[in-house]
mmCIF file of C-alpha atoms in Angstrom:
data_model
loop_
_atom_site.group_PDB
_atom_site.id
_atom_site.type_symbol
_atom_site.label_atom_id
_atom_site.label_comp_id
_atom_site.label_asym_id
_atom_site.label_seq_id
_atom_site.Cartn_x
_atom_site.Cartn_y
_atom_site.Cartn_z
ATOM 1 C CA UNK A 120 -49.884 5.029 -11.314
ATOM 2 C CA UNK A 121 -48.500 6.318 -8.046
ATOM 3 C CA UNK A 122 -46.220 3.332 -7.809
ATOM 4 C CA UNK A 123 -45.022 3.888 -11.303
ATOM 5 C CA UNK A 124 -44.220 7.482 -10.620
ATOM 6 C CA UNK A 125 -42.347 6.687 -7.333
ATOM 7 C CA UNK A 126 -40.320 3.991 -9.098
ATOM 8 C CA UNK A 127 -39.471 6.351 -11.878
ATOM 9 C CA UNK A 128 -38.461 9.015 -9.360
ATOM 10 C CA UNK A 129 -36.196 6.361 -7.688
ATOM 11 C CA UNK A 130 -34.577 5.431 -10.939
ATOM 12 C CA UNK A 131 -33.905 9.056 -11.925
ATOM 13 C CA UNK A 132 -32.309 9.960 -8.593
ATOM 14 C CA UNK A 133 -30.226 6.737 -8.350
ATOM 15 C CA UNK A 134 -28.853 6.666 -11.905
ATOM 16 C CA UNK A 135 -26.609 9.631 -11.438
ATOM 17 C CA UNK A 136 -25.183 8.233 -8.222
ATOM 18 C CA UNK A 137 -24.489 5.100 -9.969
ATOM 19 C CA UNK A 138 -22.794 6.852 -12.883
ATOM 20 C CA UNK A 139 -20.842 8.989 -10.469
ATOM 21 C CA UNK A 140 -19.536 5.831 -8.592
ATOM 22 C CA UNK A 141 -18.372 4.278 -11.831
ATOM 23 C CA UNK A 142 -16.785 7.398 -13.031
ATOM 24 C CA UNK A 143 -14.959 7.659 -9.796
ATOM 25 C CA UNK A 144 -13.693 4.009 -9.950
ATOM 26 C CA UNK A 145 -12.405 4.511 -13.367
ATOM 27 C CA UNK A 146 -10.699 7.883 -12.490
ATOM 28 C CA UNK A 147 -9.142 6.121 -9.412
ATOM 29 C CA UNK A 148 -7.815 3.508 -11.766
ATOM 30 C CA UNK A 149 -6.463 5.837 -14.296
ATOM 31 C CA UNK A 150 -4.808 8.103 -11.448
ATOM 32 C CA UNK A 151 -3.230 4.839 -10.066
ATOM 33 C CA UNK A 152 -1.754 4.112 -13.468
ATOM 34 C CA UNK A 153 -0.418 7.763 -13.583
ATOM 35 C CA UNK A 154 -2.787 8.723 -16.377
ATOM 36 C CA UNK A 155 -3.776 12.050 -14.750
ATOM 37 C CA UNK A 156 -5.313 13.595 -17.683
ATOM 38 C CA UNK A 157 -7.788 10.848 -18.216
ATOM 39 C CA UNK A 158 -8.453 10.795 -14.490
ATOM 40 C CA UNK A 159 -9.124 14.531 -14.296
ATOM 41 C CA UNK A 160 -11.530 14.266 -17.371
ATOM 42 C CA UNK A 161 -13.500 11.592 -15.618
ATOM 43 C CA UNK A 162 -13.641 13.385 -12.259
ATOM 44 C CA UNK A 163 -14.736 16.606 -13.961
ATOM 45 C CA UNK A 164 -17.726 14.679 -15.416
ATOM 46 C CA UNK A 165 -19.022 13.908 -11.849
ATOM 47 C CA UNK A 166 -21.398 16.625 -10.625
ATOM 48 C CA UNK A 167 -19.873 18.422 -7.550
ATOM 49 C CA UNK A 168 -22.618 17.314 -5.282
ATOM 50 C CA UNK A 169 -21.794 13.652 -6.077
ATOM 51 C CA UNK A 170 -17.994 13.843 -5.610
ATOM 52 C CA UNK A 171 -16.501 11.845 -2.784
ATOM 53 C CA UNK A 172 -13.704 13.070 -0.662
ATOM 54 C CA UNK A 173 -11.299 10.879 -2.592
ATOM 55 C CA UNK A 174 -12.502 12.473 -5.828
ATOM 56 C CA UNK A 175 -11.832 15.894 -4.523
ATOM 57 C CA UNK A 176 -8.429 14.710 -3.016
ATOM 58 C CA UNK A 177 -7.453 13.380 -6.389
ATOM 59 C CA UNK A 178 -8.510 16.514 -8.095
ATOM 60 C CA UNK A 179 -6.260 18.352 -5.602
ATOM 61 C CA UNK A 180 -3.340 16.125 -6.144
ATOM 62 C CA UNK A 181 -3.496 16.563 -9.951
ATOM 63 C CA UNK A 182 -3.736 20.356 -9.615
ATOM 64 C CA UNK A 183 -0.957 20.478 -7.185
ATOM 65 C CA UNK A 184 1.264 18.405 -9.416
ATOM 66 C CA UNK A 185 0.410 20.833 -12.173
ATOM 67 C CA UNK A 186 1.534 23.785 -9.988
ATOM 68 C CA UNK A 187 -1.780 25.041 -9.199
ATOM 69 C CA UNK A 188 -1.606 25.173 -5.525
ATOM 70 C CA UNK A 189 -4.379 27.674 -4.811
ATOM 71 C CA UNK A 190 -6.832 25.407 -6.653
ATOM 72 C CA UNK A 191 -5.419 22.252 -4.899
ATOM 73 C CA UNK A 192 -6.055 23.902 -1.657
ATOM 74 C CA UNK A 193 -9.692 24.480 -2.720
ATOM 75 C CA UNK A 194 -10.127 20.874 -3.715
ATOM 76 C CA UNK A 195 -8.736 19.572 -0.298
ATOM 77 C CA UNK A 196 -10.966 21.893 1.512
ATOM 78 C CA UNK A 197 -13.977 20.602 -0.511
ATOM 79 C CA UNK A 198 -12.839 17.038 0.532
ATOM 80 C CA UNK A 199 -13.012 18.013 4.065
ATOM 81 C CA UNK A 200 -16.384 19.698 3.640
ATOM 82 C CA UNK A 201 -17.588 16.473 2.238
ATOM 83 C CA UNK A 202 -16.103 14.244 5.075
ATOM 84 C CA UNK A 203 -14.132 16.078 8.011
ATOM 85 C CA UNK A 204 -12.686 12.732 9.103
ATOM 86 C CA UNK A 205 -10.752 12.226 5.840
ATOM 87 C CA UNK A 206 -7.208 12.642 7.035
ATOM 88 C CA UNK A 207 -5.502 12.593 3.777
ATOM 89 C CA UNK A 208 -6.998 16.159 2.860
ATOM 90 C CA UNK A 209 -5.572 17.598 6.152
ATOM 91 C CA UNK A 210 -2.188 16.001 5.289
ATOM 92 C CA UNK A 211 -2.041 17.334 1.795
ATOM 93 C CA UNK A 212 -3.040 20.831 2.977
ATOM 94 C CA UNK A 213 -0.388 20.689 5.662
ATOM 95 C CA UNK A 214 2.262 19.702 3.122
ATOM 96 C CA UNK A 215 1.394 22.639 0.814
ATOM 97 C CA UNK A 216 1.383 24.937 3.940
ATOM 98 C CA UNK A 217 4.755 23.631 5.059
ATOM 99 C CA UNK A 218 6.257 24.107 1.429
ATOM 100 C CA UNK A 219 4.969 27.742 1.472
ATOM 101 C CA UNK A 220 6.443 28.360 4.895
ATOM 102 C CA UNK A 221 3.115 28.855 6.584
ATOM 103 C CA UNK A 222 4.183 26.792 9.628
ATOM 104 C CA UNK A 223 1.431 27.407 11.976
ATOM 105 C CA UNK A 224 -1.115 26.334 9.283
ATOM 106 C CA UNK A 225 0.857 23.244 8.535
ATOM 107 C CA UNK A 226 1.140 22.277 12.336
ATOM 108 C CA UNK A 227 -2.539 22.826 12.681
ATOM 109 C CA UNK A 228 -3.381 20.504 9.713
ATOM 110 C CA UNK A 229 -0.846 17.837 10.618
ATOM 111 C CA UNK A 230 -2.344 17.783 14.161
ATOM 112 C CA UNK A 231 -5.817 17.320 12.680
ATOM 113 C CA UNK A 232 -4.546 14.621 10.373
ATOM 114 C CA UNK A 233 -2.936 12.911 13.463
ATOM 115 C CA UNK A 234 -6.123 13.121 15.444
ATOM 116 C CA UNK A 235 -7.755 11.095 12.826
ATOM 117 C CA UNK A 236 -4.973 8.657 12.070
ATOM 118 C CA UNK A 237 -2.525 8.622 15.077
ATOM 119 C CA UNK A 238 -0.783 5.465 14.005
ATOM 120 C CA UNK A 239 0.696 6.889 10.805
ATOM 121 C CA UNK A 240 4.325 7.711 11.427
ATOM 122 C CA UNK A 241 4.744 9.962 8.478
ATOM 123 C CA UNK A 242 2.151 12.193 9.745
ATOM 124 C CA UNK A 243 4.241 12.496 13.020
ATOM 125 C CA UNK A 244 7.414 12.940 10.962
ATOM 126 C CA UNK A 245 6.102 15.759 8.918
ATOM 127 C CA UNK A 246 4.613 17.505 11.899
ATOM 128 C CA UNK A 247 8.171 17.421 13.519
ATOM 129 C CA UNK A 248 9.445 18.919 10.189
ATOM 130 C CA UNK A 249 7.077 21.721 10.643
ATOM 131 C CA UNK A 250 8.073 22.175 14.201
ATOM 132 C CA UNK A 251 11.709 22.166 13.126
ATOM 133 C CA UNK A 252 11.239 24.918 10.506
ATOM 134 C CA UNK A 253 9.313 26.915 12.975
ATOM 135 C CA UNK A 254 12.049 26.648 15.579
ATOM 136 C CA UNK A 255 10.258 24.522 18.256
ATOM 137 C CA UNK A 256 12.887 21.759 18.627
ATOM 138 C CA UNK A 257 11.393 20.319 21.777
ATOM 139 C CA UNK A 258 7.999 19.649 20.104
ATOM 140 C CA UNK A 259 9.756 18.405 17.146
ATOM 141 C CA UNK A 260 11.654 15.822 19.311
ATOM 142 C CA UNK A 261 8.236 14.643 20.656
ATOM 143 C CA UNK A 262 6.781 14.191 17.180
ATOM 144 C CA UNK A 263 9.971 12.309 15.974
ATOM 145 C CA UNK A 264 9.898 10.021 19.030
ATOM 146 C CA UNK A 265 6.262 9.189 18.140
ATOM 147 C CA UNK A 266 7.263 8.527 14.586
ATOM 148 C CA UNK A 267 10.203 6.303 15.517
ATOM 149 C CA UNK A 268 7.994 4.408 18.148
ATOM 150 C CA UNK A 269 5.474 3.478 15.402
ATOM 151 C CA UNK A 270 8.061 2.602 12.702
ATOM 152 C CA UNK A 271 11.721 2.624 13.546
ATOM 153 C CA UNK A 272 13.080 1.977 10.006
ATOM 154 C CA UNK A 273 12.509 5.347 8.453
ATOM 155 C CA UNK A 274 15.950 6.849 7.822
ATOM 156 C CA UNK A 275 14.738 10.359 7.698
ATOM 157 C CA UNK A 276 13.274 9.996 11.171
ATOM 158 C CA UNK A 277 16.679 9.009 12.630
ATOM 159 C CA UNK A 278 18.398 11.819 10.736
ATOM 160 C CA UNK A 279 16.035 14.447 12.159
ATOM 161 C CA UNK A 280 16.329 12.963 15.671
ATOM 162 C CA UNK A 281 20.009 13.342 15.345
ATOM 163 C CA UNK A 282 19.606 16.827 14.301
ATOM 164 C CA UNK A 283 17.203 17.576 17.209
ATOM 165 C CA UNK A 284 19.413 16.081 19.788
ATOM 166 C CA UNK A 285 22.400 17.883 18.565
ATOM 167 C CA UNK A 286 20.367 21.124 18.615
ATOM 168 C CA UNK A 287 19.500 20.272 22.335
ATOM 169 C CA UNK A 288 23.182 19.786 23.164
ATOM 170 C CA UNK A 289 22.792 15.940 23.478
ATOM 171 C CA UNK A 290 25.718 14.743 21.329
ATOM 172 C CA UNK A 291 25.892 11.123 22.390
ATOM 173 C CA UNK A 292 22.122 10.478 21.667
ATOM 174 C CA UNK A 293 22.500 12.525 18.513
ATOM 175 C CA UNK A 294 25.464 10.319 17.398
ATOM 176 C CA UNK A 295 23.532 7.111 17.985
ATOM 177 C CA UNK A 296 20.439 8.330 15.749
ATOM 178 C CA UNK A 297 23.052 9.362 13.120
ATOM 179 C CA UNK A 298 24.614 5.833 13.218
ATOM 180 C CA UNK A 299 21.026 4.224 13.010
ATOM 181 C CA UNK A 300 20.368 6.695 10.012
ATOM 182 C CA UNK A 301 23.612 5.356 8.305
ATOM 183 C CA UNK A 302 22.851 1.735 8.898
ATOM 184 C CA UNK A 303 19.219 2.084 7.662
ATOM 185 C CA UNK A 304 20.691 3.848 4.366
ATOM 186 C CA UNK A 305 23.172 0.986 3.981
ATOM 187 C CA UNK A 306 20.455 -1.658 4.459
ATOM 188 C CA UNK A 307 18.203 -0.010 1.852
ATOM 189 C CA UNK A 308 20.872 -0.509 -0.939
#
């Protein structure tokens, strides 16, 4: 009888997890197909305690796309609470803070994302954008150099490097990055 009770308890506790995993997979598929309403419906069926960081991230993305930034911030923070090594949540928070002109918060969150995923050039690029907006051109230059070292075919990185070097009074270097930018744009068509 004790074995039966233990097996029954095990089944009762694992079924919600399995159901949550299946709902999560389906939601990700719908979200990938740009069916955000169906993804949202599925994610909201998952109990909060069973949501993965990716579930919270997708909820945040959907809310952000719908203009609900405060709620999106909450969802990204929930993703971090579930797994503080999930860099995408820091990145999305930083993007919101950059857009809201909260540059110190944006910089802080980009740095956290980079600490978790240092080989992503877009993290370095966006950190540089936050530095540029905050007026710290030297730190922006360092971040852009990191980005271009990781991936040298992103036109926007070259464009911003041209801006940074021009701001620092280094016209020749600025022009070379501007030339690179124009070449990359031509090659993309």
